[in-house]
Amino acid sequence: DAKKLVRSPSGLRMVPEHRAARSPFGLDEPPWVPDKECPRCMQCDTKFDFITRKHHCRRCGKCFCDKCCSKKVPLPRMCFVDPVRQCAECALVSQKETEFYDKQLKVLMNGATFFVTLGTSDKSELMVCRLSNNQRYLVLDGDSHYEIEIIQISTVQILTEGFTPGGGNTRAIGMILQYKVPGSEEVMQMKFTAGEDFSCNKKLSAAWLAAMHKATKLLYESRDQ
């Protein structure tokens, strides 16, 4: 998908030429709180003057003093080319998301192998599941081929084992995914199960499921914006 470089009040952004091609995990830039509506820092209540200047957080759009909005942190969900100024709270959130973009997104794109069961069928098919490079589709390849548009996914339930009433470690062993069929109100369901015969791939499958769990959280946040 072609991209273009645009300049906004917040900084340079590399965005898709067509909005329909944007990442489903992306966030829109927030409107800035107008200068005239924030005579004081919205965090520490310091009054702005010629010495104490106001700055806007690029993630939430609120107005802060330099002390409360001094960190410049990468914000890939808004397609910024360089790290941008964010308040302490938003910077913490963005820093946590960096792991997803630096590590887990690559895990999803590299893919993992699962037994996939469609709907209420009692038959499963061994398939390689991966996220497309443009982040817009979940691609499943085996004897069959499926491409599920990420924005059509309605629910994702991660299946785990190892939990005990007294507590203990759990590991992801599969997931149940529901999605809407484009142009229809029909909801389809797929069940993904890590194969017991592929012990060497269990760790990879668990990592892929953990990354999918994080991706789902970001997807829900984008929808709630």
Short mmCIF file of C-alpha atoms in Angstrom, two decimals:
data_model
loop_
_atom_site.label_atom_id
_atom_site.label_comp_id
_atom_site.label_asym_id
_atom_site.label_seq_id
_atom_site.Cartn_x
_atom_site.Cartn_y
_atom_site.Cartn_z
CA ASP A 1 0.00 0.00 0.00
CA ALA A 2 1.38 3.39 -1.04
CA LYS A 3 2.19 5.88 1.69
CA LYS A 4 2.74 9.61 1.80
CA LEU A 5 4.56 11.97 4.14
CA VAL A 6 2.33 14.60 5.73
CA ARG A 7 3.02 17.38 8.21
CA SER A 8 0.58 17.99 11.02
CA PRO A 9 0.84 20.43 13.97
CA SER A 10 2.16 17.46 15.96
CA GLY A 11 4.96 16.43 13.58
CA LEU A 12 5.75 14.44 10.44
CA ARG A 13 3.65 11.35 9.77
CA MET A 14 3.97 8.58 7.18
CA VAL A 15 0.39 7.60 6.40
CA PRO A 16 -1.35 5.42 3.77
CA GLU A 17 -2.51 7.36 0.71
CA HIS A 18 -5.97 5.87 1.16
CA ARG A 19 -7.66 5.86 4.55
CA ALA A 20 -9.11 2.42 3.87
CA ALA A 21 -5.55 1.06 3.84
CA ARG A 22 -4.68 2.31 7.33
CA SER A 23 -3.65 -0.15 10.03
CA PRO A 24 -6.57 -1.43 12.13
CA PHE A 25 -4.43 -0.78 15.21
CA GLY A 26 -3.95 2.90 14.36
CA LEU A 27 -5.24 5.92 16.25
CA ASP A 28 -6.32 9.28 14.88
CA GLU A 29 -4.54 12.40 16.08
CA PRO A 30 -6.54 13.99 18.90
CA PRO A 31 -7.80 17.58 18.66
CA TRP A 32 -5.68 19.92 20.77
CA VAL A 33 -7.28 21.68 23.71
CA PRO A 34 -7.37 25.34 22.55
CA ASP A 35 -4.73 27.55 24.19
CA LYS A 36 -7.36 29.98 25.46
CA GLU A 37 -9.08 27.16 27.36
CA CYS A 38 -6.02 26.11 29.35
CA PRO A 39 -4.50 28.95 31.40
CA ARG A 40 -2.93 26.33 33.71
CA CYS A 41 -1.15 23.00 33.32
CA MET A 42 -3.75 20.23 33.24
CA GLN A 43 -1.50 18.05 35.41
CA CYS A 44 0.17 20.20 38.11
CA ASP A 45 -2.01 23.33 37.79
CA THR A 46 0.99 25.61 37.26
CA LYS A 47 -0.08 28.91 35.69
CA PHE A 48 1.28 29.58 32.21
CA ASP A 49 3.18 32.82 31.60
CA PHE A 50 6.10 34.09 29.51
CA ILE A 51 8.48 31.79 31.37
CA THR A 52 6.28 28.73 31.83
CA ARG A 53 5.20 27.75 28.32
CA LYS A 54 2.40 25.38 27.42
CA HIS A 55 2.86 22.19 25.42
CA HIS A 56 0.32 19.80 23.96
CA CYS A 57 0.60 16.04 24.38
CA ARG A 58 0.50 14.47 20.91
CA ARG A 59 -1.43 11.45 22.17
CA CYS A 60 -4.21 12.99 24.28
CA GLY A 61 -4.16 16.60 23.04
CA LYS A 62 -4.24 18.07 26.55
CA CYS A 63 -2.16 21.06 27.62
CA PHE A 64 0.80 20.80 30.03
CA CYS A 65 3.86 22.63 31.27
CA ASP A 66 7.30 21.46 30.11
CA LYS A 67 7.90 19.56 33.35
CA CYS A 68 4.73 17.49 32.90
CA CYS A 69 5.15 16.98 29.16
CA SER A 70 8.87 16.72 28.50
CA LYS A 71 9.24 13.15 27.21
CA LYS A 72 9.52 12.44 23.49
CA VAL A 73 8.40 8.88 22.83
CA PRO A 74 7.70 6.92 19.61
CA LEU A 75 4.02 6.82 18.69
CA PRO A 76 3.68 4.35 15.78
CA ARG A 77 -0.08 4.03 16.24
CA MET A 78 -0.39 7.57 14.85
CA CYS A 79 2.29 6.97 12.19
CA PHE A 80 4.73 9.60 13.51
CA VAL A 81 8.14 9.41 11.87
CA ASP A 82 10.04 10.63 14.95
CA PRO A 83 9.39 10.42 18.72
CA VAL A 84 6.89 13.09 19.79
CA ARG A 85 6.17 15.02 22.97
CA GLN A 86 3.78 13.26 25.34
CA CYS A 87 2.58 13.74 28.90
CA ALA A 88 3.88 11.29 31.52
CA GLU A 89 0.73 9.14 31.48
CA CYS A 90 0.56 8.85 27.70
CA ALA A 91 4.31 8.30 27.40
CA LEU A 92 4.02 5.28 29.69
CA VAL A 93 1.26 3.79 27.53
CA SER A 94 3.21 4.44 24.32
CA GLN A 95 6.36 2.89 25.77
CA LYS A 96 4.41 -0.28 26.60
CA GLU A 97 3.08 -0.39 23.04
CA THR A 98 6.62 -0.17 21.67
CA GLU A 99 7.16 -3.84 22.60
CA PHE A 100 4.18 -4.80 20.44
CA TYR A 101 5.52 -2.92 17.42
CA ASP A 102 9.15 -3.97 17.94
CA LYS A 103 8.58 -7.64 18.80
CA GLN A 104 5.04 -9.01 18.86
CA LEU A 105 3.98 -7.58 15.51
CA LYS A 106 6.89 -9.44 13.90
CA VAL A 107 5.82 -12.64 15.67
CA LEU A 108 2.32 -12.27 14.20
CA MET A 109 3.68 -11.65 10.72
CA ASN A 110 6.06 -14.61 10.87
CA GLY A 111 3.13 -16.86 11.77
CA ALA A 112 2.63 -20.12 13.67
CA THR A 113 1.00 -23.49 13.02
CA PHE A 114 -2.38 -24.50 14.46
CA PHE A 115 -5.15 -26.98 13.95
CA VAL A 116 -8.08 -24.83 12.78
CA THR A 117 -11.71 -25.85 13.21
CA LEU A 118 -14.38 -23.94 11.33
CA GLY A 119 -17.75 -23.37 13.02
CA THR A 120 -19.27 -26.48 14.59
CA SER A 121 -17.34 -28.89 12.38
CA ASP A 122 -15.72 -31.90 14.04
CA LYS A 123 -12.86 -31.78 11.54
CA SER A 124 -9.76 -29.62 11.86
CA GLU A 125 -7.13 -28.59 9.35
CA LEU A 126 -3.44 -27.92 9.96
CA MET A 127 -2.78 -24.34 8.88
CA VAL A 128 -0.10 -21.68 9.10
CA CYS A 129 -1.64 -18.50 10.56
CA ARG A 130 -0.03 -15.10 10.14
CA LEU A 131 -0.80 -11.40 10.04
CA SER A 132 -0.43 -9.78 6.61
CA ASN A 133 2.37 -7.25 6.13
CA ASN A 134 -0.12 -4.38 5.94
CA GLN A 135 -1.61 -5.58 9.28
CA ARG A 136 -5.11 -5.68 7.77
CA TYR A 137 -5.67 -9.41 7.33
CA LEU A 138 -5.27 -12.65 9.24
CA VAL A 139 -4.07 -15.13 6.61
CA LEU A 140 -4.57 -18.89 7.06
CA ASP A 141 -2.85 -21.32 4.70
CA GLY A 142 -3.25 -25.09 4.50
CA ASP A 143 -5.17 -27.23 2.06
CA SER A 144 -7.69 -24.38 2.32
CA HIS A 145 -6.99 -20.65 2.30
CA TYR A 146 -8.71 -17.93 4.32
CA GLU A 147 -8.15 -14.21 4.65
CA ILE A 148 -10.00 -12.61 7.56
CA GLU A 149 -10.09 -8.82 7.65
CA ILE A 150 -8.90 -7.72 11.08
CA ILE A 151 -11.57 -5.01 11.40
CA GLN A 152 -14.24 -7.70 10.96
CA ILE A 153 -13.06 -9.63 14.06
CA SER A 154 -15.62 -9.21 16.83
CA THR A 155 -14.21 -11.33 19.67
CA VAL A 156 -11.02 -13.21 20.49
CA GLN A 157 -10.87 -15.64 23.39
CA ILE A 158 -7.46 -17.04 24.30
CA LEU A 159 -7.58 -20.64 25.57
CA THR A 160 -5.14 -21.56 28.34
CA GLU A 161 -4.18 -24.56 30.43
CA GLY A 162 -2.31 -25.07 33.67
CA PHE A 163 -4.43 -22.92 35.96
CA THR A 164 -5.17 -24.25 39.42
CA PRO A 165 -7.46 -22.79 42.13
CA GLY A 166 -4.41 -22.03 44.24
CA GLY A 167 -2.77 -20.12 41.42
CA GLY A 168 0.02 -21.12 39.10
CA ASN A 169 1.43 -20.61 35.66
CA THR A 170 -0.77 -20.87 32.59
CA ARG A 171 0.15 -21.12 28.95
CA ALA A 172 -1.84 -20.28 25.85
CA ILE A 173 -2.86 -23.37 23.88
CA GLY A 174 -5.34 -21.89 21.41
CA MET A 175 -8.01 -19.33 20.73
CA ILE A 176 -11.60 -18.95 19.59
CA LEU A 177 -12.09 -16.20 17.06
CA GLN A 178 -15.41 -14.77 15.85
CA TYR A 179 -15.71 -12.48 12.86
CA LYS A 180 -18.36 -10.94 10.65
CA VAL A 181 -18.64 -11.97 7.02
CA PRO A 182 -18.29 -8.80 4.87
CA GLY A 183 -21.61 -7.71 3.39
CA SER A 184 -23.54 -9.91 5.79
CA GLU A 185 -24.68 -9.99 9.40
CA GLU A 186 -23.48 -13.59 9.67
CA VAL A 187 -20.90 -14.27 12.37
CA MET A 188 -18.39 -17.08 11.76
CA GLN A 189 -16.30 -18.84 14.39
CA MET A 190 -12.89 -20.48 14.17
CA LYS A 191 -11.06 -22.42 16.82
CA PHE A 192 -7.25 -22.52 16.80
CA THR A 193 -5.48 -25.28 18.73
CA ALA A 194 -1.73 -25.76 19.11
CA GLY A 195 -0.86 -29.27 17.95
CA GLU A 196 0.34 -31.70 20.61
CA ASP A 197 2.49 -33.45 18.00
CA PHE A 198 4.56 -30.35 17.38
CA SER A 199 6.42 -29.93 20.66
CA CYS A 200 9.13 -27.85 19.02
CA ASN A 201 6.48 -25.35 17.91
CA LYS A 202 4.60 -25.06 21.21
CA LYS A 203 6.69 -22.12 22.37
CA LEU A 204 6.24 -20.39 19.01
CA SER A 205 2.48 -21.00 19.08
CA ALA A 206 2.23 -19.67 22.65
CA ALA A 207 4.20 -16.54 21.67
CA TRP A 208 1.95 -16.02 18.63
CA LEU A 209 -1.19 -16.31 20.78
CA ALA A 210 0.20 -13.87 23.35
CA ALA A 211 0.93 -11.41 20.55
CA MET A 212 -2.58 -11.91 19.17
CA HIS A 213 -4.01 -11.18 22.63
CA LYS A 214 -2.11 -7.87 22.73
CA ALA A 215 -3.16 -7.06 19.17
CA THR A 216 -6.80 -7.60 20.14
CA LYS A 217 -6.50 -5.12 23.01
CA LEU A 218 -5.08 -2.48 20.65
CA LEU A 219 -7.83 -3.25 18.14
CA TYR A 220 -10.53 -2.68 20.76
CA GLU A 221 -8.88 0.58 21.84
CA SER A 222 -8.82 1.82 18.24
CA ARG A 223 -12.53 1.09 17.91
CA ASP A 224 -13.36 2.86 21.16
CA GLN A 225 -11.52 6.04 20.16
#
